[in-house]
Amino acid sequence: MYSDYHVHSNFSFDSKEEPEQIILTAIRLGMDQIVFTDHQDFNWPVTGEYPVLNVSEYTHTLLTLKEKYSRQIQVLIGIELGLMKGLVPQYKNLLQSFSFDFVIGSCHIVDGFDPYYSDFWKNKKDHDAFLLYFETLLEALKEFHQIDALGHLDYIVRYSPNRDLHYSVSDYSYMIDEILALIIAHDIKLEINTGSLSQGLSFPNPHEDIIRRYCSLGGKYVTVGSDAHTASRIGYGFEQAEKLIHKYHLKRYEIK
């Protein structure tokens, strides 16, 4: 079983899972490492939700658990940054506050909303929404790229009311190529995120066509993450990720 490089605990606003339960599940699954990547999203637009991480409490808790289970598994302390244009000072201050083992950069907010919410899709066609997502991500990456991995590229497709019915990677190839070229130039790994599989899609994020293009452009390293928000989802769909890694002769990045 691959180690899981993208999991969320109750330090994320959208999870209720105890960190210790995540660690115990990873041990049971035979993982060598488990990487906590709880959310830090600045300027979150949804009233009543506060995805601002208490870094001090988060790191103290995980360092304690890291020591407790050190003979059974390597517990790594990461973070998932919600990428948006105009937030470079906040990102830099956060990353200076603690030496995180792993930093994922992901695009969650598009046009002032997370596509997870149905309100985002009102009066939007899939093609326009998908294009706007890729444009938003590219703008943010051009401004800030001090991350280790690019999280769940094409994440927006998970939440379209039509799912992937109107999704073709070729429609956005010029934008996707620019994103991939940028992360390759800055030694950012491409994440294969299996969270979409647990939500009924037939492909991980990103789509296999994007993974193929990543290889064509010279990309070599990927990380594998379930995006689990409950312990029961850790490692979900990793068999499919493993097949893609072997098919395209990719290398799975591991923290030493």
PDB file of C-alpha atoms in Angstrom:
ATOM      1  CA  MET A   1       0.000   0.000   0.000  1.00  0.00           C
ATOM      2  CA  TYR A   2       1.375   3.383  -1.001  1.00  0.00           C
ATOM      3  CA  SER A   3       1.732   5.930   1.739  1.00  0.00           C
ATOM      4  CA  ASP A   4      -1.020   8.540   1.657  1.00  0.00           C
ATOM      5  CA  TYR A   5       0.225  12.073   0.975  1.00  0.00           C
ATOM      6  CA  HIS A   6      -3.087  13.935   1.274  1.00  0.00           C
ATOM      7  CA  VAL A   7      -5.326  13.421   4.309  1.00  0.00           C
ATOM      8  CA  HIS A   8      -7.466  15.713   6.471  1.00  0.00           C
ATOM      9  CA  SER A   9      -8.241  15.529  10.175  1.00  0.00           C
ATOM     10  CA  ASN A  10     -10.511  17.557  12.429  1.00  0.00           C
ATOM     11  CA  PHE A  11      -8.001  20.401  12.158  1.00  0.00           C
ATOM     12  CA  SER A  12      -9.650  21.001   8.786  1.00  0.00           C
ATOM     13  CA  PHE A  13     -13.024  22.723   8.949  1.00  0.00           C
ATOM     14  CA  ASP A  14     -14.586  20.025   6.751  1.00  0.00           C
ATOM     15  CA  SER A  15     -13.472  16.959   8.714  1.00  0.00           C
ATOM     16  CA  LYS A  16     -14.377  15.504  12.098  1.00  0.00           C
ATOM     17  CA  GLU A  17     -11.768  12.738  12.109  1.00  0.00           C
ATOM     18  CA  GLU A  18      -9.354  12.436  15.022  1.00  0.00           C
ATOM     19  CA  PRO A  19      -5.700  12.494  13.895  1.00  0.00           C
ATOM     20  CA  GLU A  20      -4.884   9.442  15.991  1.00  0.00           C
ATOM     21  CA  GLN A  21      -7.566   7.402  14.239  1.00  0.00           C
ATOM     22  CA  ILE A  22      -6.024   8.327  10.897  1.00  0.00           C
ATOM     23  CA  ILE A  23      -2.625   7.138  12.084  1.00  0.00           C
ATOM     24  CA  LEU A  24      -4.006   3.857  13.425  1.00  0.00           C
ATOM     25  CA  THR A  25      -5.797   3.216  10.136  1.00  0.00           C
ATOM     26  CA  ALA A  26      -2.632   3.911   8.138  1.00  0.00           C
ATOM     27  CA  ILE A  27      -0.716   1.471  10.346  1.00  0.00           C
ATOM     28  CA  ARG A  28      -3.386  -1.182   9.827  1.00  0.00           C
ATOM     29  CA  LEU A  29      -3.135  -0.670   6.059  1.00  0.00           C
ATOM     30  CA  GLY A  30       0.622  -1.224   6.204  1.00  0.00           C
ATOM     31  CA  MET A  31       1.672   2.289   5.199  1.00  0.00           C
ATOM     32  CA  ASP A  32       5.205   3.445   5.932  1.00  0.00           C
ATOM     33  CA  GLN A  33       4.201   7.110   6.090  1.00  0.00           C
ATOM     34  CA  ILE A  34       1.076   9.199   6.571  1.00  0.00           C
ATOM     35  CA  VAL A  35       1.089  12.886   5.639  1.00  0.00           C
ATOM     36  CA  PHE A  36      -1.396  15.215   7.278  1.00  0.00           C
ATOM     37  CA  THR A  37      -2.295  18.066   4.920  1.00  0.00           C
ATOM     38  CA  ASP A  38      -4.987  20.010   6.696  1.00  0.00           C
ATOM     39  CA  HIS A  39      -6.510  23.035   5.020  1.00  0.00           C
ATOM     40  CA  GLN A  40      -5.334  26.611   5.144  1.00  0.00           C
ATOM     41  CA  ASP A  41      -7.544  28.778   2.935  1.00  0.00           C
ATOM     42  CA  PHE A  42      -7.282  32.520   3.321  1.00  0.00           C
ATOM     43  CA  ASN A  43     -10.168  34.840   2.384  1.00  0.00           C
ATOM     44  CA  TRP A  44     -12.701  32.029   2.509  1.00  0.00           C
ATOM     45  CA  PRO A  45     -15.991  33.328   1.076  1.00  0.00           C
ATOM     46  CA  VAL A  46     -18.547  31.151   2.894  1.00  0.00           C
ATOM     47  CA  THR A  47     -20.092  32.781   5.966  1.00  0.00           C
ATOM     48  CA  GLY A  48     -19.894  30.614   9.078  1.00  0.00           C
ATOM     49  CA  GLU A  49     -17.014  28.452   7.851  1.00  0.00           C
ATOM     50  CA  TYR A  50     -13.501  29.159   9.070  1.00  0.00           C
ATOM     51  CA  PRO A  51     -10.799  27.198   7.253  1.00  0.00           C
ATOM     52  CA  VAL A  52      -8.026  28.999   9.115  1.00  0.00           C
ATOM     53  CA  LEU A  53      -5.666  26.505  10.664  1.00  0.00           C
ATOM     54  CA  ASN A  54      -4.491  26.833  14.245  1.00  0.00           C
ATOM     55  CA  VAL A  55      -0.893  26.083  13.316  1.00  0.00           C
ATOM     56  CA  SER A  56       0.396  25.984  16.899  1.00  0.00           C
ATOM     57  CA  GLU A  57      -2.203  23.478  18.111  1.00  0.00           C
ATOM     58  CA  TYR A  58      -2.010  21.469  14.880  1.00  0.00           C
ATOM     59  CA  THR A  59       1.750  21.041  14.940  1.00  0.00           C
ATOM     60  CA  HIS A  60       1.891  20.374  18.692  1.00  0.00           C
ATOM     61  CA  THR A  61      -0.725  17.606  18.407  1.00  0.00           C
ATOM     62  CA  LEU A  62       0.934  15.960  15.425  1.00  0.00           C
ATOM     63  CA  LEU A  63       4.430  16.175  16.892  1.00  0.00           C
ATOM     64  CA  THR A  64       3.135  14.384  19.993  1.00  0.00           C
ATOM     65  CA  LEU A  65       1.524  11.657  17.879  1.00  0.00           C
ATOM     66  CA  LYS A  66       4.605  11.453  15.668  1.00  0.00           C
ATOM     67  CA  GLU A  67       6.672  10.558  18.717  1.00  0.00           C
ATOM     68  CA  LYS A  68       4.057   8.167  20.114  1.00  0.00           C
ATOM     69  CA  TYR A  69       3.900   6.079  16.918  1.00  0.00           C
ATOM     70  CA  SER A  70       7.481   6.551  15.732  1.00  0.00           C
ATOM     71  CA  ARG A  71       8.228   2.830  15.848  1.00  0.00           C
ATOM     72  CA  GLN A  72       5.215   1.936  13.714  1.00  0.00           C
ATOM     73  CA  ILE A  73       4.886   4.657  11.091  1.00  0.00           C
ATOM     74  CA  GLN A  74       6.431   7.957  10.034  1.00  0.00           C
ATOM     75  CA  VAL A  75       3.957  10.754  10.715  1.00  0.00           C
ATOM     76  CA  LEU A  76       4.626  13.802   8.549  1.00  0.00           C
ATOM     77  CA  ILE A  77       3.187  17.265   9.059  1.00  0.00           C
ATOM     78  CA  GLY A  78       2.061  18.952   5.883  1.00  0.00           C
ATOM     79  CA  ILE A  79      -0.481  21.524   4.810  1.00  0.00           C
ATOM     80  CA  GLU A  80      -2.815  22.151   1.879  1.00  0.00           C
ATOM     81  CA  LEU A  81      -2.724  25.775   0.789  1.00  0.00           C
ATOM     82  CA  GLY A  82      -5.718  27.110  -1.073  1.00  0.00           C
ATOM     83  CA  LEU A  83      -4.134  29.008  -3.941  1.00  0.00           C
ATOM     84  CA  MET A  84      -5.526  32.419  -4.887  1.00  0.00           C
ATOM     85  CA  LYS A  85      -3.992  35.433  -6.541  1.00  0.00           C
ATOM     86  CA  GLY A  86      -2.934  38.223  -4.217  1.00  0.00           C
ATOM     87  CA  LEU A  87      -2.098  36.206  -1.109  1.00  0.00           C
ATOM     88  CA  VAL A  88       1.681  35.834  -1.330  1.00  0.00           C
ATOM     89  CA  PRO A  89       2.436  37.645   1.977  1.00  0.00           C
ATOM     90  CA  GLN A  90       0.015  35.382   3.871  1.00  0.00           C
ATOM     91  CA  TYR A  91       1.531  32.255   2.311  1.00  0.00           C
ATOM     92  CA  LYS A  92       5.075  33.328   3.153  1.00  0.00           C
ATOM     93  CA  ASN A  93       4.198  34.202   6.745  1.00  0.00           C
ATOM     94  CA  LEU A  94       2.475  30.852   7.204  1.00  0.00           C
ATOM     95  CA  LEU A  95       5.340  28.812   5.780  1.00  0.00           C
ATOM     96  CA  GLN A  96       7.807  30.701   7.966  1.00  0.00           C
ATOM     97  CA  SER A  97       5.784  29.857  11.084  1.00  0.00           C
ATOM     98  CA  PHE A  98       6.653  26.146  10.920  1.00  0.00           C
ATOM     99  CA  SER A  99       8.910  23.945   8.829  1.00  0.00           C
ATOM    100  CA  PHE A 100       6.239  21.807   7.178  1.00  0.00           C
ATOM    101  CA  ASP A 101       7.332  18.465   5.764  1.00  0.00           C
ATOM    102  CA  PHE A 102       5.098  18.806   2.711  1.00  0.00           C
ATOM    103  CA  VAL A 103       3.093  21.607   1.098  1.00  0.00           C
ATOM    104  CA  ILE A 104       0.279  20.996  -1.368  1.00  0.00           C
ATOM    105  CA  GLY A 105      -1.036  23.909  -3.402  1.00  0.00           C
ATOM    106  CA  SER A 106      -4.618  23.559  -4.607  1.00  0.00           C
ATOM    107  CA  CYS A 107      -7.209  25.767  -6.247  1.00  0.00           C
ATOM    108  CA  HIS A 108     -10.503  25.762  -4.331  1.00  0.00           C
ATOM    109  CA  ILE A 109     -11.991  29.208  -4.880  1.00  0.00           C
ATOM    110  CA  VAL A 110     -13.155  30.154  -8.378  1.00  0.00           C
ATOM    111  CA  ASP A 111     -15.163  33.298  -9.070  1.00  0.00           C
ATOM    112  CA  GLY A 112     -15.614  33.848  -5.335  1.00  0.00           C
ATOM    113  CA  PHE A 113     -16.907  30.363  -4.549  1.00  0.00           C
ATOM    114  CA  ASP A 114     -15.777  26.794  -4.070  1.00  0.00           C
ATOM    115  CA  PRO A 115     -17.309  24.691  -6.895  1.00  0.00           C
ATOM    116  CA  TYR A 116     -18.294  22.218  -4.175  1.00  0.00           C
ATOM    117  CA  TYR A 117     -21.271  24.470  -3.476  1.00  0.00           C
ATOM    118  CA  SER A 118     -24.254  24.338  -5.826  1.00  0.00           C
ATOM    119  CA  ASP A 119     -24.542  28.126  -5.853  1.00  0.00           C
ATOM    120  CA  PHE A 120     -21.323  28.294  -7.854  1.00  0.00           C
ATOM    121  CA  TRP A 121     -22.990  26.527 -10.780  1.00  0.00           C
ATOM    122  CA  LYS A 122     -25.985  28.831 -11.108  1.00  0.00           C
ATOM    123  CA  ASN A 123     -26.057  30.341 -14.603  1.00  0.00           C
ATOM    124  CA  LYS A 124     -22.737  28.710 -15.516  1.00  0.00           C
ATOM    125  CA  LYS A 125     -22.028  26.318 -18.365  1.00  0.00           C
ATOM    126  CA  ASP A 126     -19.514  23.578 -17.709  1.00  0.00           C
ATOM    127  CA  HIS A 127     -17.072  24.754 -20.353  1.00  0.00           C
ATOM    128  CA  ASP A 128     -16.979  28.297 -18.994  1.00  0.00           C
ATOM    129  CA  ALA A 129     -16.628  27.104 -15.402  1.00  0.00           C
ATOM    130  CA  PHE A 130     -13.832  24.663 -16.211  1.00  0.00           C
ATOM    131  CA  LEU A 131     -11.968  27.294 -18.208  1.00  0.00           C
ATOM    132  CA  LEU A 132     -12.288  29.795 -15.390  1.00  0.00           C
ATOM    133  CA  TYR A 133     -10.876  27.221 -12.953  1.00  0.00           C
ATOM    134  CA  PHE A 134      -7.772  26.618 -15.061  1.00  0.00           C
ATOM    135  CA  GLU A 135      -7.271  30.366 -15.565  1.00  0.00           C
ATOM    136  CA  THR A 136      -7.610  31.023 -11.837  1.00  0.00           C
ATOM    137  CA  LEU A 137      -5.130  28.301 -10.937  1.00  0.00           C
ATOM    138  CA  LEU A 138      -2.600  29.455 -13.528  1.00  0.00           C
ATOM    139  CA  GLU A 139      -2.755  33.057 -12.308  1.00  0.00           C
ATOM    140  CA  ALA A 140      -2.151  31.934  -8.721  1.00  0.00           C
ATOM    141  CA  LEU A 141       0.742  29.638  -9.672  1.00  0.00           C
ATOM    142  CA  LYS A 142       2.489  32.354 -11.647  1.00  0.00           C
ATOM    143  CA  GLU A 143       2.457  34.487  -8.525  1.00  0.00           C
ATOM    144  CA  PHE A 144       3.330  31.816  -5.936  1.00  0.00           C
ATOM    145  CA  HIS A 145       4.939  28.453  -6.542  1.00  0.00           C
ATOM    146  CA  GLN A 146       6.759  27.601  -3.286  1.00  0.00           C
ATOM    147  CA  ILE A 147       4.904  24.306  -2.968  1.00  0.00           C
ATOM    148  CA  ASP A 148       5.915  20.655  -3.180  1.00  0.00           C
ATOM    149  CA  ALA A 149       2.930  19.302  -5.102  1.00  0.00           C
ATOM    150  CA  LEU A 150       0.038  20.593  -7.171  1.00  0.00           C
ATOM    151  CA  GLY A 151      -3.129  19.187  -5.655  1.00  0.00           C
ATOM    152  CA  HIS A 152      -6.087  17.666  -7.508  1.00  0.00           C
ATOM    153  CA  LEU A 153      -5.677  19.435 -10.847  1.00  0.00           C
ATOM    154  CA  ASP A 154      -9.130  19.543 -12.566  1.00  0.00           C
ATOM    155  CA  TYR A 155     -10.806  19.249  -9.158  1.00  0.00           C
ATOM    156  CA  ILE A 156     -13.740  21.306 -10.388  1.00  0.00           C
ATOM    157  CA  VAL A 157     -15.048  18.441 -12.512  1.00  0.00           C
ATOM    158  CA  ARG A 158     -15.989  16.506  -9.364  1.00  0.00           C
ATOM    159  CA  TYR A 159     -18.731  18.956  -8.545  1.00  0.00           C
ATOM    160  CA  SER A 160     -20.303  19.876 -11.840  1.00  0.00           C
ATOM    161  CA  PRO A 161     -24.014  18.924 -11.866  1.00  0.00           C
ATOM    162  CA  ASN A 162     -23.144  17.073 -15.085  1.00  0.00           C
ATOM    163  CA  ARG A 163     -19.955  15.561 -13.653  1.00  0.00           C
ATOM    164  CA  ASP A 164     -17.585  14.824 -16.563  1.00  0.00           C
ATOM    165  CA  LEU A 165     -20.288  14.599 -19.245  1.00  0.00           C
ATOM    166  CA  HIS A 166     -19.030  17.755 -20.971  1.00  0.00           C
ATOM    167  CA  TYR A 167     -15.391  17.488 -19.936  1.00  0.00           C
ATOM    168  CA  SER A 168     -12.670  16.989 -22.513  1.00  0.00           C
ATOM    169  CA  VAL A 169      -9.081  17.772 -21.562  1.00  0.00           C
ATOM    170  CA  SER A 170      -8.329  18.796 -25.146  1.00  0.00           C
ATOM    171  CA  ASP A 171     -10.674  21.791 -24.812  1.00  0.00           C
ATOM    172  CA  TYR A 172      -8.267  23.333 -22.286  1.00  0.00           C
ATOM    173  CA  SER A 173      -4.969  21.907 -23.525  1.00  0.00           C
ATOM    174  CA  TYR A 174      -3.255  25.270 -24.063  1.00  0.00           C
ATOM    175  CA  MET A 175      -4.026  26.313 -20.482  1.00  0.00           C
ATOM    176  CA  ILE A 176      -3.171  22.921 -18.989  1.00  0.00           C
ATOM    177  CA  ASP A 177       0.137  22.807 -20.885  1.00  0.00           C
ATOM    178  CA  GLU A 178       1.112  26.140 -19.356  1.00  0.00           C
ATOM    179  CA  ILE A 179       0.244  24.896 -15.859  1.00  0.00           C
ATOM    180  CA  LEU A 180       2.214  21.683 -16.360  1.00  0.00           C
ATOM    181  CA  ALA A 181       5.220  23.465 -17.848  1.00  0.00           C
ATOM    182  CA  LEU A 182       5.253  25.838 -14.882  1.00  0.00           C
ATOM    183  CA  ILE A 183       5.223  23.112 -12.245  1.00  0.00           C
ATOM    184  CA  ILE A 184       7.876  21.117 -14.078  1.00  0.00           C
ATOM    185  CA  ALA A 185      10.102  24.211 -14.270  1.00  0.00           C
ATOM    186  CA  HIS A 186       9.736  24.760 -10.514  1.00  0.00           C
ATOM    187  CA  ASP A 187      10.168  21.106  -9.508  1.00  0.00           C
ATOM    188  CA  ILE A 188       6.571  20.835  -8.267  1.00  0.00           C
ATOM    189  CA  LYS A 189       5.238  17.292  -8.275  1.00  0.00           C
ATOM    190  CA  LEU A 190       1.898  16.441  -9.849  1.00  0.00           C
ATOM    191  CA  GLU A 191      -0.507  14.873  -7.398  1.00  0.00           C
ATOM    192  CA  ILE A 192      -2.616  11.899  -8.395  1.00  0.00           C
ATOM    193  CA  ASN A 193      -5.615  12.504  -6.155  1.00  0.00           C
ATOM    194  CA  THR A 194      -8.018   9.589  -5.840  1.00  0.00           C
ATOM    195  CA  GLY A 195     -10.713  11.553  -4.019  1.00  0.00           C
ATOM    196  CA  SER A 196     -12.767  11.778  -7.207  1.00  0.00           C
ATOM    197  CA  LEU A 197     -12.946   7.973  -7.398  1.00  0.00           C
ATOM    198  CA  SER A 198     -14.650   7.831  -4.022  1.00  0.00           C
ATOM    199  CA  GLN A 199     -17.169  10.342  -5.358  1.00  0.00           C
ATOM    200  CA  GLY A 200     -18.137   8.284  -8.380  1.00  0.00           C
ATOM    201  CA  LEU A 201     -15.881   9.529 -11.176  1.00  0.00           C
ATOM    202  CA  SER A 202     -14.004   6.959 -13.232  1.00  0.00           C
ATOM    203  CA  PHE A 203     -10.708   8.858 -13.129  1.00  0.00           C
ATOM    204  CA  PRO A 204      -8.567  10.510 -10.463  1.00  0.00           C
ATOM    205  CA  ASN A 205      -7.684  14.193 -10.480  1.00  0.00           C
ATOM    206  CA  PRO A 206      -6.126  14.907 -12.809  1.00  0.00           C
ATOM    207  CA  HIS A 207      -7.595  12.966 -15.720  1.00  0.00           C
ATOM    208  CA  GLU A 208      -5.312  10.409 -17.352  1.00  0.00           C
ATOM    209  CA  ASP A 209      -5.015  12.633 -20.435  1.00  0.00           C
ATOM    210  CA  ILE A 210      -3.374  15.292 -18.258  1.00  0.00           C
ATOM    211  CA  ILE A 211      -1.038  12.736 -16.701  1.00  0.00           C
ATOM    212  CA  ARG A 212      -0.040  11.596 -20.186  1.00  0.00           C
ATOM    213  CA  ARG A 213       0.643  15.190 -21.207  1.00  0.00           C
ATOM    214  CA  TYR A 214       2.663  15.778 -18.032  1.00  0.00           C
ATOM    215  CA  CYS A 215       4.947  12.933 -19.081  1.00  0.00           C
ATOM    216  CA  SER A 216       5.207  14.252 -22.652  1.00  0.00           C
ATOM    217  CA  LEU A 217       6.361  17.624 -21.332  1.00  0.00           C
ATOM    218  CA  GLY A 218       9.061  15.986 -19.202  1.00  0.00           C
ATOM    219  CA  GLY A 219       7.292  15.530 -15.877  1.00  0.00           C
ATOM    220  CA  LYS A 220       8.596  12.596 -13.858  1.00  0.00           C
ATOM    221  CA  TYR A 221       7.449  12.786 -10.243  1.00  0.00           C
ATOM    222  CA  VAL A 222       4.007  12.340  -8.744  1.00  0.00           C
ATOM    223  CA  THR A 223       2.551  12.087  -5.281  1.00  0.00           C
ATOM    224  CA  VAL A 224      -0.461   9.954  -4.394  1.00  0.00           C
ATOM    225  CA  GLY A 225      -3.179  11.168  -2.060  1.00  0.00           C
ATOM    226  CA  SER A 226      -6.681  10.053  -1.193  1.00  0.00           C
ATOM    227  CA  ASP A 227      -7.906  13.488  -0.054  1.00  0.00           C
ATOM    228  CA  ALA A 228      -9.559  11.507   2.742  1.00  0.00           C
ATOM    229  CA  HIS A 229     -11.604  13.432   5.284  1.00  0.00           C
ATOM    230  CA  THR A 230     -12.411  10.261   7.218  1.00  0.00           C
ATOM    231  CA  ALA A 231     -10.077   7.452   8.232  1.00  0.00           C
ATOM    232  CA  SER A 232     -12.135   4.948   6.241  1.00  0.00           C
ATOM    233  CA  ARG A 233     -11.162   6.685   2.978  1.00  0.00           C
ATOM    234  CA  ILE A 234      -7.399   6.563   3.480  1.00  0.00           C
ATOM    235  CA  GLY A 235      -5.750   4.783   0.552  1.00  0.00           C
ATOM    236  CA  TYR A 236      -8.991   4.620  -1.434  1.00  0.00           C
ATOM    237  CA  GLY A 237      -8.412   3.958  -5.133  1.00  0.00           C
ATOM    238  CA  PHE A 238      -4.654   3.624  -4.827  1.00  0.00           C
ATOM    239  CA  GLU A 239      -4.672   0.535  -7.064  1.00  0.00           C
ATOM    240  CA  GLN A 240      -5.791   2.746  -9.956  1.00  0.00           C
ATOM    241  CA  ALA A 241      -3.132   5.319  -9.157  1.00  0.00           C
ATOM    242  CA  GLU A 242      -0.496   2.577  -9.094  1.00  0.00           C
ATOM    243  CA  LYS A 243      -1.544   1.387 -12.566  1.00  0.00           C
ATOM    244  CA  LEU A 244      -1.175   4.906 -13.959  1.00  0.00           C
ATOM    245  CA  ILE A 245       2.259   5.308 -12.378  1.00  0.00           C
ATOM    246  CA  HIS A 246       3.478   2.091 -13.960  1.00  0.00           C
ATOM    247  CA  LYS A 247       1.786   2.779 -17.296  1.00  0.00           C
ATOM    248  CA  TYR A 248       3.563   6.113 -17.725  1.00  0.00           C
ATOM    249  CA  HIS A 249       6.823   5.113 -16.017  1.00  0.00           C
ATOM    250  CA  LEU A 250       6.450   7.816 -13.396  1.00  0.00           C
ATOM    251  CA  LYS A 251       8.351   8.041 -10.124  1.00  0.00           C
ATOM    252  CA  ARG A 252       6.497   8.332  -6.855  1.00  0.00           C
ATOM    253  CA  TYR A 253       7.965  11.094  -4.739  1.00  0.00           C
ATOM    254  CA  GLU A 254       8.758  10.124  -1.147  1.00  0.00           C
ATOM    255  CA  ILE A 255       9.863  12.311   1.738  1.00  0.00           C
ATOM    256  CA  LYS A 256      13.095  10.984   3.193  1.00  0.00           C
TER     257      LYS A 256
END
